[in-house]
Short mmCIF file of C-alpha atoms and ligand atoms in Angstrom, two decimals:
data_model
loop_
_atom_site.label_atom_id
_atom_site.label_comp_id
_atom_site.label_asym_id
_atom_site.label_seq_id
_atom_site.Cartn_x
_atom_site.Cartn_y
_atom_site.Cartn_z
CA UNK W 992 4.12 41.98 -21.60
CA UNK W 993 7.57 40.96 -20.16
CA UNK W 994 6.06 39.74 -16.68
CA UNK W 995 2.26 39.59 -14.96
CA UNK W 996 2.53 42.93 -13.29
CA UNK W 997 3.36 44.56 -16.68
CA UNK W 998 -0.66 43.59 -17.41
CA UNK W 999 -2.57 47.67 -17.36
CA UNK W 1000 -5.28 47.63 -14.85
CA UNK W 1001 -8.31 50.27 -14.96
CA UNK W 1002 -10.07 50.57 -11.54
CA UNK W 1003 -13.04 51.33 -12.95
CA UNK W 1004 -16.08 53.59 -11.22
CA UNK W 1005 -15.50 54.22 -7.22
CA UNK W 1006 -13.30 52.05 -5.21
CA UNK W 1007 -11.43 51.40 -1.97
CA UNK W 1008 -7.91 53.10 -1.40
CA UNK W 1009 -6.78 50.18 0.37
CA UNK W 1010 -7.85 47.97 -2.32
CA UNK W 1011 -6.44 50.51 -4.88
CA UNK W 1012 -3.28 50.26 -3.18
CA UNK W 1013 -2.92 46.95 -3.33
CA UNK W 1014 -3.50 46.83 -7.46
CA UNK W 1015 -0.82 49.28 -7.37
CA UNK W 1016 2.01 47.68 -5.36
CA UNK W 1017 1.04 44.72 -7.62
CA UNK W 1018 1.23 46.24 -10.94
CA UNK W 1019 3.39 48.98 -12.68
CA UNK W 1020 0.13 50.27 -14.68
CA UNK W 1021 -3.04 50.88 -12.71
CA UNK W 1022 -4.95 53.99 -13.52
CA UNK W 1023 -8.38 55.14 -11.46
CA UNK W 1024 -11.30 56.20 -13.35
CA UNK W 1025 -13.51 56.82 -10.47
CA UNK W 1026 -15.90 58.92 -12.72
CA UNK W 1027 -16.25 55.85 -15.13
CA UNK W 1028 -15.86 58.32 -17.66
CA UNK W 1029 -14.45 55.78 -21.12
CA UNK W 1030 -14.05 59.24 -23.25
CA UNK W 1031 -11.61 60.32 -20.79
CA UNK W 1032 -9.26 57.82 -22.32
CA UNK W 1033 -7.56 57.17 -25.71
CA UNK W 1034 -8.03 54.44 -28.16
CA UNK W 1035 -4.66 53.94 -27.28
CA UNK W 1036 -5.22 54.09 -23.59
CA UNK W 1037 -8.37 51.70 -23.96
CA UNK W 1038 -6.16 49.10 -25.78
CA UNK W 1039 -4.05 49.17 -23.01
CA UNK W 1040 -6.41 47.88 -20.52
CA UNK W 1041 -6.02 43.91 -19.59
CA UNK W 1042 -7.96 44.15 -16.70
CA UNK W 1043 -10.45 45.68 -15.08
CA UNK W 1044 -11.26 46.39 -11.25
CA UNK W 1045 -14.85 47.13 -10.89
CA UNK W 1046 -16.34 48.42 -7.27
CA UNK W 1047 -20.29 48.32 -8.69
CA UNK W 1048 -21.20 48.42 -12.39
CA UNK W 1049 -19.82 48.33 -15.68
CA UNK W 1050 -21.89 47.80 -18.70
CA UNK W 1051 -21.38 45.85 -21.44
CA UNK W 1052 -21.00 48.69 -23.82
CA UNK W 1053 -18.52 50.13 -21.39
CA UNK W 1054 -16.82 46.77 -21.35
CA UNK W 1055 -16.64 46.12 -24.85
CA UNK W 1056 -15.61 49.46 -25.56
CA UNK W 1057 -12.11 47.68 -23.75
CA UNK W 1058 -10.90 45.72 -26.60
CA UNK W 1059 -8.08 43.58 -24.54
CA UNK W 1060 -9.67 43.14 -21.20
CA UNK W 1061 -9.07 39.75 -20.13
CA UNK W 1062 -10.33 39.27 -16.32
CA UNK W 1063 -13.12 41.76 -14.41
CA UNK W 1064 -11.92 41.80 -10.81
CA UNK W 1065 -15.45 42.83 -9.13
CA UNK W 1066 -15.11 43.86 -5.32
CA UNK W 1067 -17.71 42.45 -3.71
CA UNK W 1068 -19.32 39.04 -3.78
CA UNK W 1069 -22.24 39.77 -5.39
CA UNK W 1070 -21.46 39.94 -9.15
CA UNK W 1071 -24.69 41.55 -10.62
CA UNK W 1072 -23.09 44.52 -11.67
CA UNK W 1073 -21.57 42.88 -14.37
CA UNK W 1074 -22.86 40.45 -17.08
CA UNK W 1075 -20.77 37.80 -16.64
CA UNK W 1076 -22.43 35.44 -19.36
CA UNK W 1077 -21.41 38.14 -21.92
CA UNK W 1078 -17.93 38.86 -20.39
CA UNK W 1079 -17.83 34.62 -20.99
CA UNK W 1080 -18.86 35.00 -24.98
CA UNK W 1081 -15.62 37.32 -24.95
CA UNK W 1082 -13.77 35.18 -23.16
CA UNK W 1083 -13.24 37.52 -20.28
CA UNK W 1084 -12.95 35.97 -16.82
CA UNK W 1085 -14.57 37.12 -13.72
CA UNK W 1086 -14.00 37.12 -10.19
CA UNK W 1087 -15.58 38.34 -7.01
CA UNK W 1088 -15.07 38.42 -3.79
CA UNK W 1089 -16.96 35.61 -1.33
CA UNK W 1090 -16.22 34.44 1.81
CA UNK W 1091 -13.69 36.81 3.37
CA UNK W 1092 -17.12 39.13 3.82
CA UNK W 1093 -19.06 36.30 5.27
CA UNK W 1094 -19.07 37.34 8.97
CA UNK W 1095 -18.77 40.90 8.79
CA UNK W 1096 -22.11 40.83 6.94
CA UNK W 1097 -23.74 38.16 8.90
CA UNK W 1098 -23.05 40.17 12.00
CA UNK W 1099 -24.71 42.97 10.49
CA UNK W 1100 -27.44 41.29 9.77
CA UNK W 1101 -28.02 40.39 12.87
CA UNK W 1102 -27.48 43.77 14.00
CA UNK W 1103 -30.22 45.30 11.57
CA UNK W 1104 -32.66 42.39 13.11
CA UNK W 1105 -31.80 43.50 16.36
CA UNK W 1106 -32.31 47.67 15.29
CA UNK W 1107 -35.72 46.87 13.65
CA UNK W 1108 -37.41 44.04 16.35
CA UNK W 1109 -36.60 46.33 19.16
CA UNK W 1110 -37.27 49.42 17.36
CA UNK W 1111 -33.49 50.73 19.03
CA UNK W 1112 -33.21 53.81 15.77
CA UNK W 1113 -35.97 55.75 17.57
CA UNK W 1114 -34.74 54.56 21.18
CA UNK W 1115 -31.18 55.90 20.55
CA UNK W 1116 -32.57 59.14 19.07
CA UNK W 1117 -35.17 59.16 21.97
CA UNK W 1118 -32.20 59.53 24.37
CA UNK W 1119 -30.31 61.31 21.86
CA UNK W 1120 -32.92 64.06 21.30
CA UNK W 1121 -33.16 64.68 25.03
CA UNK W 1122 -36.72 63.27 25.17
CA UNK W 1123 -36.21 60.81 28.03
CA UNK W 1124 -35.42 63.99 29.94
CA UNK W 1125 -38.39 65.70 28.97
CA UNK W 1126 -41.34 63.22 28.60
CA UNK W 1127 -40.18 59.77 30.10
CA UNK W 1128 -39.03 56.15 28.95
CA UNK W 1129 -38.88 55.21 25.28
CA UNK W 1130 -42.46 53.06 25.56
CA UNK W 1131 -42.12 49.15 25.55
CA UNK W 1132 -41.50 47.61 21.95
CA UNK W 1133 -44.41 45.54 20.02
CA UNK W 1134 -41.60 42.88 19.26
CA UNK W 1135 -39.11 40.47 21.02
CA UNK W 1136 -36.75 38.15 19.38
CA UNK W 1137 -38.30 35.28 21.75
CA UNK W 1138 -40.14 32.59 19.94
CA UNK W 1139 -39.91 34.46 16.77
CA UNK W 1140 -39.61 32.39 13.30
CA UNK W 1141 -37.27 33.82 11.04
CA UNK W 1142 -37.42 32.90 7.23
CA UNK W 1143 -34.32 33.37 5.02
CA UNK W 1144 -34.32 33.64 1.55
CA UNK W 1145 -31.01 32.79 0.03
CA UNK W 1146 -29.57 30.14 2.19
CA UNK W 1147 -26.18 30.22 1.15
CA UNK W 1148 -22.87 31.41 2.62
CA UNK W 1149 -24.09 34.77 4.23
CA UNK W 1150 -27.93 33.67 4.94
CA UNK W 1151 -26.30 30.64 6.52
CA UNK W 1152 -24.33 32.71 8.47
CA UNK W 1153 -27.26 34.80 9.46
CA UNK W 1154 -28.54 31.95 10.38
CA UNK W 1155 -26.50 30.37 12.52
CA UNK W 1156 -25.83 33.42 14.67
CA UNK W 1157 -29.70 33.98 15.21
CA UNK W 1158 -30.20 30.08 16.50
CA UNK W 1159 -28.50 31.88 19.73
CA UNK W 1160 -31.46 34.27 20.32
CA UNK W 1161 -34.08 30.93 20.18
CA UNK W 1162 -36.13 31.79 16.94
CA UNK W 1163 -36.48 29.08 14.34
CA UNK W 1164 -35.05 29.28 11.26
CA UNK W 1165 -36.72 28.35 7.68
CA UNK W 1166 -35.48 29.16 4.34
CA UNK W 1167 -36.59 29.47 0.70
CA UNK W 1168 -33.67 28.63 -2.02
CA UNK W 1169 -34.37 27.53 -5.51
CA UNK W 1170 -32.82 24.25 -4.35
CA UNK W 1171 -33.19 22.48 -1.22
CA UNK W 1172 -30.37 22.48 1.12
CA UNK W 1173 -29.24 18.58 1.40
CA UNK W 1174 -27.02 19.57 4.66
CA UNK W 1175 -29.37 21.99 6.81
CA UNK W 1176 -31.76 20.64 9.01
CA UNK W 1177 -34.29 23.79 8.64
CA UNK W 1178 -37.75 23.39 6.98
CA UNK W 1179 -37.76 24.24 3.26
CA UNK W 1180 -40.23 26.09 1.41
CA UNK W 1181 -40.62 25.72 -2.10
CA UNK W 1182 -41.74 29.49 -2.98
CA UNK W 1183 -41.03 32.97 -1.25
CA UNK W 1184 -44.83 33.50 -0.60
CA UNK W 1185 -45.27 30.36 1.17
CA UNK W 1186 -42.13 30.98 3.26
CA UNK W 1187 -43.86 34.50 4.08
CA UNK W 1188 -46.70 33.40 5.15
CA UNK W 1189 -44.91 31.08 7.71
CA UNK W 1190 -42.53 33.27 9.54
CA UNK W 1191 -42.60 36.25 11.67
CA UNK W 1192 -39.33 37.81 10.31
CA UNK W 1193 -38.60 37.55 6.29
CA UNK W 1194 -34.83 38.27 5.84
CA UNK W 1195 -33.35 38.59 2.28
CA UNK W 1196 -29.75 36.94 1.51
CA UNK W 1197 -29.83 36.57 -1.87
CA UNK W 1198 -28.06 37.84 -4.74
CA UNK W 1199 -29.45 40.35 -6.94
CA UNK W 1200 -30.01 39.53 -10.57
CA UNK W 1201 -33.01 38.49 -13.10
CA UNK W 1202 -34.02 35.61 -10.79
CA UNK W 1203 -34.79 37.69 -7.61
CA UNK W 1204 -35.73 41.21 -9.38
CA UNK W 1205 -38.61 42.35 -7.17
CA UNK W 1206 -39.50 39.12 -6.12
CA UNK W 1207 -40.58 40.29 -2.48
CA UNK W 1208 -43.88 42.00 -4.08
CA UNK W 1209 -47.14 42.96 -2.86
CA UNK W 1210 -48.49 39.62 -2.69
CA UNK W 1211 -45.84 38.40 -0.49
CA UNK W 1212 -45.60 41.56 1.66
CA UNK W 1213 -49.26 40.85 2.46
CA UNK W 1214 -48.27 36.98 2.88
CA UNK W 1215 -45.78 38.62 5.93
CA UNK W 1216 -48.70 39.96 7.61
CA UNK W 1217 -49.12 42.95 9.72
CA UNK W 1218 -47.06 41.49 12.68
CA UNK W 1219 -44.67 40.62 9.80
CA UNK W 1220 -40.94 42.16 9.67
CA UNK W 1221 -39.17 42.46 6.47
CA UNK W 1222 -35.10 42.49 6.23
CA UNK W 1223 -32.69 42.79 3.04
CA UNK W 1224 -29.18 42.59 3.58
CA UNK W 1225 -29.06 41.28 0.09
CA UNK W 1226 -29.89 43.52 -2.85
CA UNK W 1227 -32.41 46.46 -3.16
CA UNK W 1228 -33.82 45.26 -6.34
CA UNK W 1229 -35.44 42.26 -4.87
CA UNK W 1230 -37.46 44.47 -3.12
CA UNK W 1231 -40.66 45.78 -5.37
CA UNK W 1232 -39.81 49.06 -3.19
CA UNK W 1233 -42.80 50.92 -3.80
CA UNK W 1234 -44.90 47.71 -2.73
CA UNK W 1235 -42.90 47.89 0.31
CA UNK W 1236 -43.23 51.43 1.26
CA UNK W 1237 -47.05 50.76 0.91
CA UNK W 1238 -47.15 48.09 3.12
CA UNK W 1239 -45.64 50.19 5.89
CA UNK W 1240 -47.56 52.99 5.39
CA UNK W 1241 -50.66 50.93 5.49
CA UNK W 1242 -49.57 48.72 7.99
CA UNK W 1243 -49.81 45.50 5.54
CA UNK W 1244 -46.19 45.10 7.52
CA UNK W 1245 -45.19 46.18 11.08
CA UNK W 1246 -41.43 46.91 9.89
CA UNK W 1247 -38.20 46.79 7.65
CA UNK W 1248 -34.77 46.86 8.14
CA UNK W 1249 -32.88 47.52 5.22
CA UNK W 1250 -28.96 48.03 4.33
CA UNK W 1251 -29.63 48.01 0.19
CA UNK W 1252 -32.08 49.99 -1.64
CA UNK W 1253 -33.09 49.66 -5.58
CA UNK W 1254 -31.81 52.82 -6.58
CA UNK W 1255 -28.75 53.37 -4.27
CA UNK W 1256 -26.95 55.48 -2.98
CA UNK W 1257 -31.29 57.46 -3.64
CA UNK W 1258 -33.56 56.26 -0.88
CA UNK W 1259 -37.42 57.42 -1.47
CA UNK W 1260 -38.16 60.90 0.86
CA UNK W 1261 -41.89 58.59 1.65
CA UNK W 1262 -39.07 55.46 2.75
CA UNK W 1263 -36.72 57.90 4.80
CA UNK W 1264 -39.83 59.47 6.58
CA UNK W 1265 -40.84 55.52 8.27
CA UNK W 1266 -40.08 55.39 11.48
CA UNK W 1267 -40.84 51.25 11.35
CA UNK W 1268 -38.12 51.36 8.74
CA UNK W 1269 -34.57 50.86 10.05
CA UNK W 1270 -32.42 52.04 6.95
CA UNK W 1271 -27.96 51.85 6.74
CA UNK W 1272 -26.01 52.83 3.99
CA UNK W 1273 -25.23 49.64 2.47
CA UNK W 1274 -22.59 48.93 5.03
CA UNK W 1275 -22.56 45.20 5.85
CA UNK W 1276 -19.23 44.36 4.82
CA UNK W 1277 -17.48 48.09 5.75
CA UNK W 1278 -15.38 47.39 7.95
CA UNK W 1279 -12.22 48.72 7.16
CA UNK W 1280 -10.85 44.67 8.00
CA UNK W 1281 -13.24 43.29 5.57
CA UNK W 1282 -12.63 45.71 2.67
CA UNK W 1283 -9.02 44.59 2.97
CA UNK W 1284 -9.52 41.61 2.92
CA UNK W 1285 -11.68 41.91 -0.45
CA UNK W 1286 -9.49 44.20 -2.25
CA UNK W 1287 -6.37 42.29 -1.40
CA UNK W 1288 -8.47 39.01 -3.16
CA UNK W 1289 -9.32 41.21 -6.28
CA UNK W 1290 -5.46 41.99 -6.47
CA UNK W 1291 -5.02 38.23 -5.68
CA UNK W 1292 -6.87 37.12 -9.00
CA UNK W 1293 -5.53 39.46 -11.28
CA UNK W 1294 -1.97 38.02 -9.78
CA UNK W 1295 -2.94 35.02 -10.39
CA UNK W 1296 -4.71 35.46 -14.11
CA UNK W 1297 -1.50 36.73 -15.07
CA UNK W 1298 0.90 34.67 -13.82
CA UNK W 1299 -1.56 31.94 -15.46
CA UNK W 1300 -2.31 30.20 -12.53
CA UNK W 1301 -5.87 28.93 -10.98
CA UNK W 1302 -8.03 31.51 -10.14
CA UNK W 1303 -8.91 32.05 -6.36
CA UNK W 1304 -12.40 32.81 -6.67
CA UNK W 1305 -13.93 32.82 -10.13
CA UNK W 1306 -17.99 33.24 -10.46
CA UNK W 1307 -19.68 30.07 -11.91
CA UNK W 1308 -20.28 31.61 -15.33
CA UNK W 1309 -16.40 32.10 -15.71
CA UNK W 1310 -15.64 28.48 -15.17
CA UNK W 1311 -18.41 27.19 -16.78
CA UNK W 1312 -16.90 28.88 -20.27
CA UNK W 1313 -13.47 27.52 -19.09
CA UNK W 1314 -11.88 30.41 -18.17
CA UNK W 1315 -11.35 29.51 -14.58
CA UNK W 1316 -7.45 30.32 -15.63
CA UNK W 1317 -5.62 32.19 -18.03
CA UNK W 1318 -4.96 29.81 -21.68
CA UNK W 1319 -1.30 29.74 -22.48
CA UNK W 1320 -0.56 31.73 -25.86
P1 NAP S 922 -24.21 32.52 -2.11
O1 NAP S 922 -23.39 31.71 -1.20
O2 NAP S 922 -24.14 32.27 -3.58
O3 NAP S 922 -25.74 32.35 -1.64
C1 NAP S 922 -26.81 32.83 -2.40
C2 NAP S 922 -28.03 32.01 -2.00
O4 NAP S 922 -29.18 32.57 -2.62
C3 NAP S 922 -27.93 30.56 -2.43
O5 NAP S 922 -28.30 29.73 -1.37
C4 NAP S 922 -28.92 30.43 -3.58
O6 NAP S 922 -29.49 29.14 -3.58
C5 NAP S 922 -29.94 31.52 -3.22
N1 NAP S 922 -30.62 32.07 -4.39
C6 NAP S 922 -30.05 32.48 -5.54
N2 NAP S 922 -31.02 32.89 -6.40
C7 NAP S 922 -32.21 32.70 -5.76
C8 NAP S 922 -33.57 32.92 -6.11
N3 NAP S 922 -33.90 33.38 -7.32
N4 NAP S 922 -34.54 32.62 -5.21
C9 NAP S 922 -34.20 32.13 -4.00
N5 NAP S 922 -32.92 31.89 -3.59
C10 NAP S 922 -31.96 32.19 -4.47
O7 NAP S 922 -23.90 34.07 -1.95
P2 NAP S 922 -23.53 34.85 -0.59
O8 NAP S 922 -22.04 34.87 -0.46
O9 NAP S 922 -24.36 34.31 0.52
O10 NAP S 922 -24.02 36.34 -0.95
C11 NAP S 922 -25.40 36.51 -1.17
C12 NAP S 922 -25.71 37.92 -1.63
O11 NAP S 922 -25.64 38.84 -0.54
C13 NAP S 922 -24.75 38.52 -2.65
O12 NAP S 922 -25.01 38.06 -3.95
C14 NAP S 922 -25.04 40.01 -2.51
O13 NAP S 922 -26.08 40.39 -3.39
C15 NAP S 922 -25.49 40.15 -1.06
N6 NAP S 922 -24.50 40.85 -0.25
C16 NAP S 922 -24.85 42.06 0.26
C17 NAP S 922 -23.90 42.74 1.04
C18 NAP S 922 -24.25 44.07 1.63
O14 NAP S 922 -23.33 44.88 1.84
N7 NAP S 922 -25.52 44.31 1.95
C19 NAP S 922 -22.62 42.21 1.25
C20 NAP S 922 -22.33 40.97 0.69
C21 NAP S 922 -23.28 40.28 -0.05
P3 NAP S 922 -30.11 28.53 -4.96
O15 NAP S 922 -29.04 28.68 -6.01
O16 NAP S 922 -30.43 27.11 -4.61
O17 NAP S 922 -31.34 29.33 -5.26
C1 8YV S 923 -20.38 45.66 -1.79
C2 8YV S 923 -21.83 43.86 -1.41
O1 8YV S 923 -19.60 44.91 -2.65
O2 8YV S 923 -20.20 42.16 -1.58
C3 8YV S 923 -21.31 42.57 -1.95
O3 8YV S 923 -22.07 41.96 -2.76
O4 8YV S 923 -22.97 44.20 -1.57
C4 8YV S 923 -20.91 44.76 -0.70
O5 8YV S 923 -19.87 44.09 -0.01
C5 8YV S 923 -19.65 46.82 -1.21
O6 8YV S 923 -20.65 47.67 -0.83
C6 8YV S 923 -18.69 47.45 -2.21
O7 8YV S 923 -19.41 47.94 -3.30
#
């Protein structure tokens, strides 16, 4: 390899244009494999490959079946889509995308809080359907936003975000982590149920991964209560989603607003029929802005792997196994 943009990048499974179009003013090989499809190339082809862009998943078999990838450029911040630990045993860095999606998806939270407290999916399609016209006023909502408590689980960049913006509309804020916060001022709970129980609104913030898998269960669903609200802006699979669709169904809950599902882009026909669930397509960070922004930070770390300087954003596992930049030779 003569010079860093020599390196052959796969952009692996579906990904942005404007992201793609960065890789490619960046590097002289980058080839899409949107269907994810490894027989598609050659042994020669696969050799090629020094790093990967990855939009959602790659598997370790798929991974390993790249014998020279060096650095996994994952677009988007959260990371569980690839096993990072074993990428480290390989010696293959990875890097994702945090911060430069912060606001876009704390204002969506907000905006799915917003949707599901005042119920404004069936308002809009009350108006929309012509119903106003032909029996009267959408009727008066169960739920404000005043003097609501609103308990976030996975106080970190984005549920601190959240956070911040929903201190405007008066509601106190509480928050479960597996460590307590040392520089927020909001009550700490020590488990998810407990936090439940004391809130009005449970939102979810945190990352998807072995630590959170269905950890919003029946138990804590029932800990919510019937005035309860549930919100994920984080990952579907910390949702036990059959648990949840129960609850509404039975009432257990009053409501959910969700933007990420367990088995996306599949939502359950029983989930879809709801009307006290508020669903969106995974969108929190679409803005065409934000994906920029991300895709032009992917771009930025394989840049920078290559030219063997720091990289911007590697995830903790990467650094951990030293690999936080490219070793010379
Ligand atoms: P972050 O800064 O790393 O924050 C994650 C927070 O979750 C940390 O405060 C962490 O604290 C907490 N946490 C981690 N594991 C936990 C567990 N098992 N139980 C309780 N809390 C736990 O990450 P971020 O930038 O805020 O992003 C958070 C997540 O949002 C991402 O990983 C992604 O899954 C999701 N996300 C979704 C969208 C969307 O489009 N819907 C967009 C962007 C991000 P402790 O380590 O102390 O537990
Ligand atoms: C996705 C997200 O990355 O950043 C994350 O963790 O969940 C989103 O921003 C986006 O949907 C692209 O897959």
């Amino acid at each position: 390899m003569t010079d860093s943009s020599d390196a052959g990048v796969l952009v692996f499974g579906p990904y942005n244009a404007d992201g793609l179009a960065e890789l490619q003013r960046r590097f002289r090989s980058v080839r899409h494999l949107a269907t994810k499809d490894l027989s598609l190339l050659s042994d020669e082809e696969r050799a090629s490959v020094r790093a990967l862009a990855v939009g959602g998943v790659i598997s370790n078999a798929d991974l390993d079946a790249l014998p020279n990838v060096e650095i996994v450029g994952h677009f988007g911040v959260g990371y569980d889509g690839v096993d990072a630990a074993h990428a480290a045993k390989r010696g293959i860095a990875v890097t994702n995308t945090p911060d430069v999606l912060t606001d876009e998806v704390a204002d969506t939270a907000v905006a799915l809080v917003l949707m599901t407290v005042r119920e404004l999916h069936l308002a809009e399609a009350h108006a929309r359907s012509g119903e106003w016209e032909r029996s009267g006023a959408y009727p008066l909502t169960r739920f404000s936003m005043r003097r609501k408590v609103v308990g976030i689980m996975g106080l970190g960049r984005i549920g601190l975000a959240i956070a911040e913006r929903l201190e405007a509309f008066g509601v106190r804020i509480k928050y479960h982590n597996r460590t307590r916060r040392t520089d927020v001022a909001y009550p700490y709970y020590e488990t998810l149920a407990d936090l439940a129980k004391a809130v009005d609104i449970l939102l979810i913030a945190a990352p998807g991964g072995a630590s959170t898998d269905k950890a919003v269960n029946a138990e804590v669903l029932a800990k919510l209560g019937p005035d309860g609200i549930l919100i994920n802006i984080g990952r579907g699979s910390t949702v036990d989603e059959p648990a949840l669709i129960e609850a509404l169904e039975n009432g257990t809950i009053a409501s959910a607003g969700l933007d990420v599902f367990a088995d996306e882009p599949r939502i359950p026909e029983r989930l879809r029929a709801l009307p006290n669930a508020v669903l969106l397509p995974h969108v929190a960070s679409a803005s065409r802005d934000t994906r920029i922004a991300m895709g032009d930070l992917v771009a930025e770390n394989l840049s920078r792997w290559f030219c063997g300087n720091k990289l911007s954003t590697p995830v903790p596992e990467s650094v951990e196994a030293g690999l936080a930049q490219r070793r010379k030779g």
